[in-house]
mmCIF file of C-alpha atoms in Angstrom:
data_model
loop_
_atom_site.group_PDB
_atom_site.id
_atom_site.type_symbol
_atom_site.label_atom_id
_atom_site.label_comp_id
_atom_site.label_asym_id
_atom_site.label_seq_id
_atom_site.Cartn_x
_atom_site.Cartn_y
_atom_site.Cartn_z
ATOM 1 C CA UNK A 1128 -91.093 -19.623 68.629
ATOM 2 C CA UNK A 1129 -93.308 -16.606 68.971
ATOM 3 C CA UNK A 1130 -96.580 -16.457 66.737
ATOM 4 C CA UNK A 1131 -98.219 -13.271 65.832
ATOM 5 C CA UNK A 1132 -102.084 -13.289 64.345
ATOM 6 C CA UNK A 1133 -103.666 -10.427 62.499
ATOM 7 C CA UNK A 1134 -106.767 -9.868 60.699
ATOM 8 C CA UNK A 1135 -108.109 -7.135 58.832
ATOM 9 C CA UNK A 1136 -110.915 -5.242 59.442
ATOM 10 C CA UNK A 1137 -112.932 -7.766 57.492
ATOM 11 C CA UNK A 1138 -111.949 -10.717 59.612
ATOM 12 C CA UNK A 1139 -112.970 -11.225 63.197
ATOM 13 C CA UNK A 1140 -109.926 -11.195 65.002
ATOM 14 C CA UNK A 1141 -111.579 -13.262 67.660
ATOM 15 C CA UNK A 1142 -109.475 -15.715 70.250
ATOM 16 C CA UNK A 1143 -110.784 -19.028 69.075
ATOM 17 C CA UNK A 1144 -109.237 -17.988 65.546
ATOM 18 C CA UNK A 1145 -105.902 -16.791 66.741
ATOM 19 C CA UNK A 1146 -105.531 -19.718 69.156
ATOM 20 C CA UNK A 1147 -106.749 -22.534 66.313
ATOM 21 C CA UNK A 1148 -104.469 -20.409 63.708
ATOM 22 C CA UNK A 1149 -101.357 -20.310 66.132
ATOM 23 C CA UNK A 1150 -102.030 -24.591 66.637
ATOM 24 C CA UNK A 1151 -101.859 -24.289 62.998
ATOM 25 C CA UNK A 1152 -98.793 -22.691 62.357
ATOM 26 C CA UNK A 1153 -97.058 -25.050 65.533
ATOM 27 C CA UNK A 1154 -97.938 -27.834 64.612
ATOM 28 C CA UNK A 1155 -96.375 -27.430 60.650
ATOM 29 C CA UNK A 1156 -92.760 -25.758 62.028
ATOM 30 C CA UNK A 1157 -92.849 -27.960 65.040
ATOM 31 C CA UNK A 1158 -89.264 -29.829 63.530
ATOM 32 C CA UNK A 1159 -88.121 -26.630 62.680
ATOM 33 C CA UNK A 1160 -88.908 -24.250 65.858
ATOM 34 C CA UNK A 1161 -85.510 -24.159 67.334
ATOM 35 C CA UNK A 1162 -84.464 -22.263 64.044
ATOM 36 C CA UNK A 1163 -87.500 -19.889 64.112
ATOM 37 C CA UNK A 1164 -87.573 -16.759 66.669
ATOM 38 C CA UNK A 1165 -90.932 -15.762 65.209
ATOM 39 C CA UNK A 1166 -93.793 -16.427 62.981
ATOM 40 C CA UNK A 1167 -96.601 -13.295 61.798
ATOM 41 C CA UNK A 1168 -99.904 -14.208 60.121
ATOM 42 C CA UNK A 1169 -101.334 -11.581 58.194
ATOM 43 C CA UNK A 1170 -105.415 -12.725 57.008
ATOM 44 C CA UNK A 1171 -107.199 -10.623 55.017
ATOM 45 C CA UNK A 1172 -110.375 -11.063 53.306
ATOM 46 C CA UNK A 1173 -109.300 -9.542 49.656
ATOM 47 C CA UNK A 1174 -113.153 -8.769 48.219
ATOM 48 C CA UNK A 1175 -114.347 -7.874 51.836
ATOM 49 C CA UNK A 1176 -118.423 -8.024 52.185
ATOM 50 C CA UNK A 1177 -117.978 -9.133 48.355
ATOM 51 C CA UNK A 1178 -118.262 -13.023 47.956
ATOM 52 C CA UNK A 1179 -115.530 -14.415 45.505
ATOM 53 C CA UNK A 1180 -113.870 -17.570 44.918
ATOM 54 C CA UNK A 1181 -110.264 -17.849 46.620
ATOM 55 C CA UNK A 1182 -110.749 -14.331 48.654
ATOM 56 C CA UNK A 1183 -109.552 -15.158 51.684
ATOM 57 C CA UNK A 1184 -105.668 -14.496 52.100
ATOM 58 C CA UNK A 1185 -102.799 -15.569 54.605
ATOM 59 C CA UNK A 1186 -99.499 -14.217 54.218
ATOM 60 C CA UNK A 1187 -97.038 -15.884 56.822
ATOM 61 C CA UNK A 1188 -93.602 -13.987 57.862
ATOM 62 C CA UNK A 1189 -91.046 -16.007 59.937
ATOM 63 C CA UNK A 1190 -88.054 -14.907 61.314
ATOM 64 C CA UNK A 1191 -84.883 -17.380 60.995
ATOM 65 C CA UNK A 1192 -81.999 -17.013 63.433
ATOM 66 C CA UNK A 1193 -79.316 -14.748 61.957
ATOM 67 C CA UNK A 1194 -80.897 -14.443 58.261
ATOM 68 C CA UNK A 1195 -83.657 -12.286 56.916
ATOM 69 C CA UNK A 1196 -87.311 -12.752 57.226
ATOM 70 C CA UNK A 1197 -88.793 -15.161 54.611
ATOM 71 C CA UNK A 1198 -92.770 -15.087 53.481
ATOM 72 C CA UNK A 1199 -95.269 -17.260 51.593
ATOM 73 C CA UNK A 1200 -98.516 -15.841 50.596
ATOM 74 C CA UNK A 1201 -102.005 -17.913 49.976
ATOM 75 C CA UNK A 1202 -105.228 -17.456 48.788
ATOM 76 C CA UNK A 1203 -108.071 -19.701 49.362
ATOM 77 C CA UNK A 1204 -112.057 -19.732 50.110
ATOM 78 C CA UNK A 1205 -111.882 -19.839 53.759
ATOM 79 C CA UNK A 1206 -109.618 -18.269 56.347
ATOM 80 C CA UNK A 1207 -108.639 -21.925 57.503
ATOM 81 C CA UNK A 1208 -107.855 -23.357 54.206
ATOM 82 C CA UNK A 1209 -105.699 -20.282 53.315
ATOM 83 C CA UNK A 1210 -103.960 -20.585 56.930
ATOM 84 C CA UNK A 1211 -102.842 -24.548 56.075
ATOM 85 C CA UNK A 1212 -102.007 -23.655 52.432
ATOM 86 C CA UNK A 1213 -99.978 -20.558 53.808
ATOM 87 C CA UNK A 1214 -98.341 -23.100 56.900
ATOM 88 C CA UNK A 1215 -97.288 -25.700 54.173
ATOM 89 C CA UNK A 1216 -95.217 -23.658 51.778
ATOM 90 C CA UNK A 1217 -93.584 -21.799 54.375
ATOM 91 C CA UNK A 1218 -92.887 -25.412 56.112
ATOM 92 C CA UNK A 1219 -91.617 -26.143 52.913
ATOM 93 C CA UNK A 1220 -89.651 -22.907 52.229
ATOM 94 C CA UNK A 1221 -87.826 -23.070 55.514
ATOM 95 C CA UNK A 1222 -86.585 -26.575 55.092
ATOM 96 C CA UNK A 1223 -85.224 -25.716 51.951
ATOM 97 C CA UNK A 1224 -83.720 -22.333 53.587
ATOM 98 C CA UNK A 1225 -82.600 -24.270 56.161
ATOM 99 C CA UNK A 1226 -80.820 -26.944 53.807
ATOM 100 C CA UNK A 1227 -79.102 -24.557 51.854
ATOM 101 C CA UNK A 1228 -77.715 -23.104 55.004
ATOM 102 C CA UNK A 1229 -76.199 -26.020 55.989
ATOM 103 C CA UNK A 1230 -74.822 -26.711 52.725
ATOM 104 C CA UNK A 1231 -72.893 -23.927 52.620
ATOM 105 C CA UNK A 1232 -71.153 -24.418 55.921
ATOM 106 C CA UNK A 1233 -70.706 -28.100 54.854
ATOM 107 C CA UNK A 1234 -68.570 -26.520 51.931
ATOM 108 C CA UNK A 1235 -66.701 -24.024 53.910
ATOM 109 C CA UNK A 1236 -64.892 -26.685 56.099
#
């Protein structure tokens, strides 16, 4: 599974953030990974020098063998927070992907 970090120009795209995003991101597809080819993070800090509540955003593409790419989006107060919310619901959203997959070639046979 290949995993793809990118910030805006508001975010410093530094390597401790890619490297703790991309642990991130393993660690919550980990049972899944055999089914995933590749996973883009997209952050983006939505009120830029502005502070606001729940501006930081992570939208999370992944790439399923032979079906088309799925994405969650989430919006939190910091970068990492947005990151885990973003990892959970696409966990979440591939297992149920994933299930439905399988039960439709259950009932083909």
């Amino acid at each position: 599974m290949q995993i793809q970090v990118n910030t805006d120009h508001t975010i410093e795209g530094h390597e401790a953030l890619s490297r703790s995003n991309q642990g991130v991101v393993e660690n919550a597809l980990s049972r899944m990974s055999d089914h995933i080819t590749r996973v883009e993070v997209h952050l983006t800090d939505e009120s830029g020098p502005k502070s606001r509540e729940n501006n930081k955003r992570c939208m999370m593409e992944a790439r399923l063998e032979g079906r088309q790419p799925i994405a969650v989006t989430d919006e939190a107060a910091t970068v990492d927070m947005a990151v885990n919310g973003a990892a959970d619901k696409l966990a979440r959203l591939i297992e149920h992907t994933l299930g439905k997959m399988h039960d439709e070639r259950t009932h083909r046979n």
